[in-house]
């Protein structure tokens, strides 16, 4: 088989998508600032010798504002909490203005309040900016009020594809599951 994203092979047309990994093992001693990490999301779009211009810097500040950490731009990433670091990596993905945002367990290891805030933010990105979001998660409860469609994978295949609401009435969402 083959995979197509927006009608193209994803290996040749990656500018339309962005990826946020589950957890980036970030060395707290690494001296990168929040601004610098988010700027790294633009490097694939810049020529090798081009420096960040006003347009790129504005996009970085906009991405930081979108995820609610614009006031931390000069801070070292290693000094941030896990939830704040996840927002930095989300901003790094958003700065490239993707059409599809793929997230692998974006709420893993963060508290319930931050999880809810990130899920709400993702909902706004979809609704307000038209970004399609594909999120891998084991925590169905965290997406309960946010997902439009839930795909359940089991044994290496698709077990079920259900619109929002359906899964919450069956055994997958019962207490203790």
Coordinates of C-alpha atoms in Angstrom, one line a residue:
X1 CA 0.0 0.0 0.0
X2 CA 0.9 3.6 0.1
X3 CA 0.2 6.6 2.3
X4 CA -1.0 9.9 0.8
X5 CA -1.4 13.2 2.6
X6 CA -3.2 15.9 0.7
X7 CA -2.8 13.8 -2.4
X8 CA 1.0 13.7 -2.1
X9 CA 3.7 11.2 -0.8
X10 CA 4.5 12.5 2.7
X11 CA 8.2 12.1 2.0
X12 CA 8.1 14.7 -0.8
X13 CA 5.6 17.1 0.7
X14 CA 6.3 17.5 4.4
X15 CA 5.8 21.2 4.6
X16 CA 2.1 20.7 5.1
X17 CA 2.4 18.6 8.2
X18 CA 4.1 18.9 11.6
X19 CA 4.8 16.4 14.3
X20 CA 5.0 16.7 18.1
X21 CA 6.6 13.6 19.7
X22 CA 5.5 12.1 22.9
X23 CA 8.4 13.2 25.0
X24 CA 11.6 14.8 24.0
X25 CA 14.4 13.9 26.4
X26 CA 15.7 17.4 26.7
X27 CA 18.9 17.9 28.6
X28 CA 18.1 20.7 31.2
X29 CA 21.7 21.9 30.8
X30 CA 21.4 22.5 27.1
X31 CA 21.4 26.3 26.7
X32 CA 18.6 26.7 24.1
X33 CA 16.0 29.3 24.7
X34 CA 12.3 28.8 24.1
X35 CA 12.6 31.2 21.1
X36 CA 15.4 29.2 19.6
X37 CA 13.6 25.8 19.9
X38 CA 10.5 27.2 18.3
X39 CA 12.7 28.8 15.5
X40 CA 14.0 25.3 14.7
X41 CA 10.6 24.6 13.3
X42 CA 11.3 27.0 10.5
X43 CA 14.7 25.7 9.4
X44 CA 13.4 23.3 6.9
X45 CA 11.8 26.2 5.1
X46 CA 14.9 28.5 5.0
X47 CA 17.8 28.3 2.7
X48 CA 21.0 27.1 4.5
X49 CA 22.6 30.6 4.9
X50 CA 19.4 32.6 5.5
X51 CA 18.9 34.2 8.9
X52 CA 15.6 34.7 10.5
X53 CA 14.0 37.9 9.2
X54 CA 11.1 39.9 10.6
X55 CA 8.5 37.6 9.0
X56 CA 10.0 34.5 10.7
X57 CA 10.4 36.2 14.0
X58 CA 6.8 37.4 13.9
X59 CA 5.7 33.8 13.2
X60 CA 7.7 32.6 16.2
X61 CA 6.1 35.1 18.5
X62 CA 2.7 34.3 17.1
X63 CA 3.2 30.5 17.7
X64 CA 4.4 31.3 21.3
X65 CA 1.3 33.5 21.9
X66 CA -1.0 30.8 20.5
X67 CA 0.2 28.2 23.0
X68 CA 0.3 30.8 25.8
X69 CA 4.0 31.0 26.6
X70 CA 5.1 34.2 24.8
X71 CA 6.4 35.5 28.2
X72 CA 8.9 32.6 28.4
X73 CA 10.6 33.2 25.0
X74 CA 14.0 34.1 26.6
X75 CA 13.9 31.3 29.2
X76 CA 15.9 28.2 28.8
X77 CA 13.8 25.2 27.8
X78 CA 15.4 23.1 30.5
X79 CA 14.0 25.5 33.2
X80 CA 10.4 24.9 32.2
X81 CA 7.9 22.4 33.6
X82 CA 6.9 19.3 31.5
X83 CA 3.7 21.0 30.4
X84 CA 5.4 24.2 29.4
X85 CA 8.0 22.2 27.5
X86 CA 5.2 20.4 25.6
X87 CA 3.8 23.8 24.7
X88 CA 7.2 24.8 23.3
X89 CA 7.3 21.7 21.1
X90 CA 3.7 22.4 20.0
X91 CA 4.7 26.0 19.1
X92 CA 7.7 24.6 17.2
X93 CA 5.3 22.5 15.1
X94 CA 2.8 25.3 14.6
X95 CA 5.4 27.9 13.5
X96 CA 5.6 26.2 10.1
X97 CA 1.8 26.8 9.6
X98 CA 0.9 23.1 9.0
X99 CA -2.4 21.8 7.6
X100 CA -2.0 18.6 9.5
X101 CA -0.7 18.3 13.1
X102 CA 0.3 14.8 14.2
X103 CA 0.8 14.4 18.0
X104 CA 2.1 11.3 19.8
X105 CA 0.8 11.2 23.4
X106 CA 1.0 15.0 23.8
X107 CA -0.5 14.9 27.3
X108 CA 1.7 12.0 28.7
X109 CA 3.3 12.9 32.0
X110 CA 1.5 16.2 32.5
X111 CA -1.2 17.1 35.1
X112 CA -4.9 17.0 34.4
X113 CA -5.3 20.8 34.3
X114 CA -2.6 21.2 31.7
X115 CA -3.9 18.2 29.7
X116 CA -7.4 19.9 29.5
X117 CA -5.7 23.2 28.5
X118 CA -3.8 21.5 25.7
X119 CA -6.9 19.6 24.5
X120 CA -8.8 22.9 24.4
X121 CA -5.9 24.6 22.5
X122 CA -5.9 21.8 19.9
X123 CA -9.7 22.2 19.5
X124 CA -9.2 25.9 18.9
X125 CA -6.5 25.3 16.4
X126 CA -8.8 23.0 14.5
X127 CA -11.8 25.2 14.7
X128 CA -10.2 28.6 14.2
X129 CA -7.2 27.9 12.0
X130 CA -8.5 24.8 10.1
X131 CA -5.7 22.6 11.2
X132 CA -6.5 18.9 11.0
X133 CA -5.2 17.1 14.1
X134 CA -4.3 13.4 14.4
X135 CA -3.5 12.6 18.0
X136 CA -2.3 9.2 19.4
X137 CA -3.3 8.6 23.0
X138 CA -4.0 5.9 25.4
X139 CA -6.0 8.3 27.6
X140 CA -9.5 8.3 26.0
X141 CA -10.8 10.3 29.0
X142 CA -8.6 13.3 28.2
X143 CA -10.1 13.6 24.7
X144 CA -13.7 12.8 25.7
X145 CA -15.0 16.3 25.0
X146 CA -12.6 17.2 22.2
X147 CA -12.3 14.4 19.6
X148 CA -14.6 14.4 16.5
X149 CA -13.7 10.8 15.7
X150 CA -11.9 8.1 17.6
X151 CA -10.1 5.2 16.0
X152 CA -9.3 2.2 18.2
X153 CA -6.3 0.2 17.2
X154 CA -5.8 -3.3 18.5
X155 CA -3.6 -6.2 17.5
X156 CA -2.0 -4.2 14.7
X157 CA -5.2 -3.2 13.1
X158 CA -8.2 -0.9 13.2
X159 CA -10.7 -2.3 15.7
X160 CA -13.3 0.5 15.6
X161 CA -13.8 3.9 14.0
X162 CA -16.5 5.9 15.8
X163 CA -17.8 9.4 15.8
X164 CA -17.4 11.4 19.0
X165 CA -19.8 10.3 21.7
X166 CA -20.3 6.7 20.6
X167 CA -17.3 5.3 22.4
X168 CA -18.3 7.0 25.6
X169 CA -21.4 4.9 25.8
X170 CA -19.6 1.5 25.4
X171 CA -17.2 -0.6 27.4
X172 CA -14.1 1.4 26.4
X173 CA -15.2 4.4 28.5
X174 CA -16.7 2.6 31.5
X175 CA -15.0 3.4 34.9
X176 CA -11.8 1.5 35.3
X177 CA -11.3 0.9 31.6

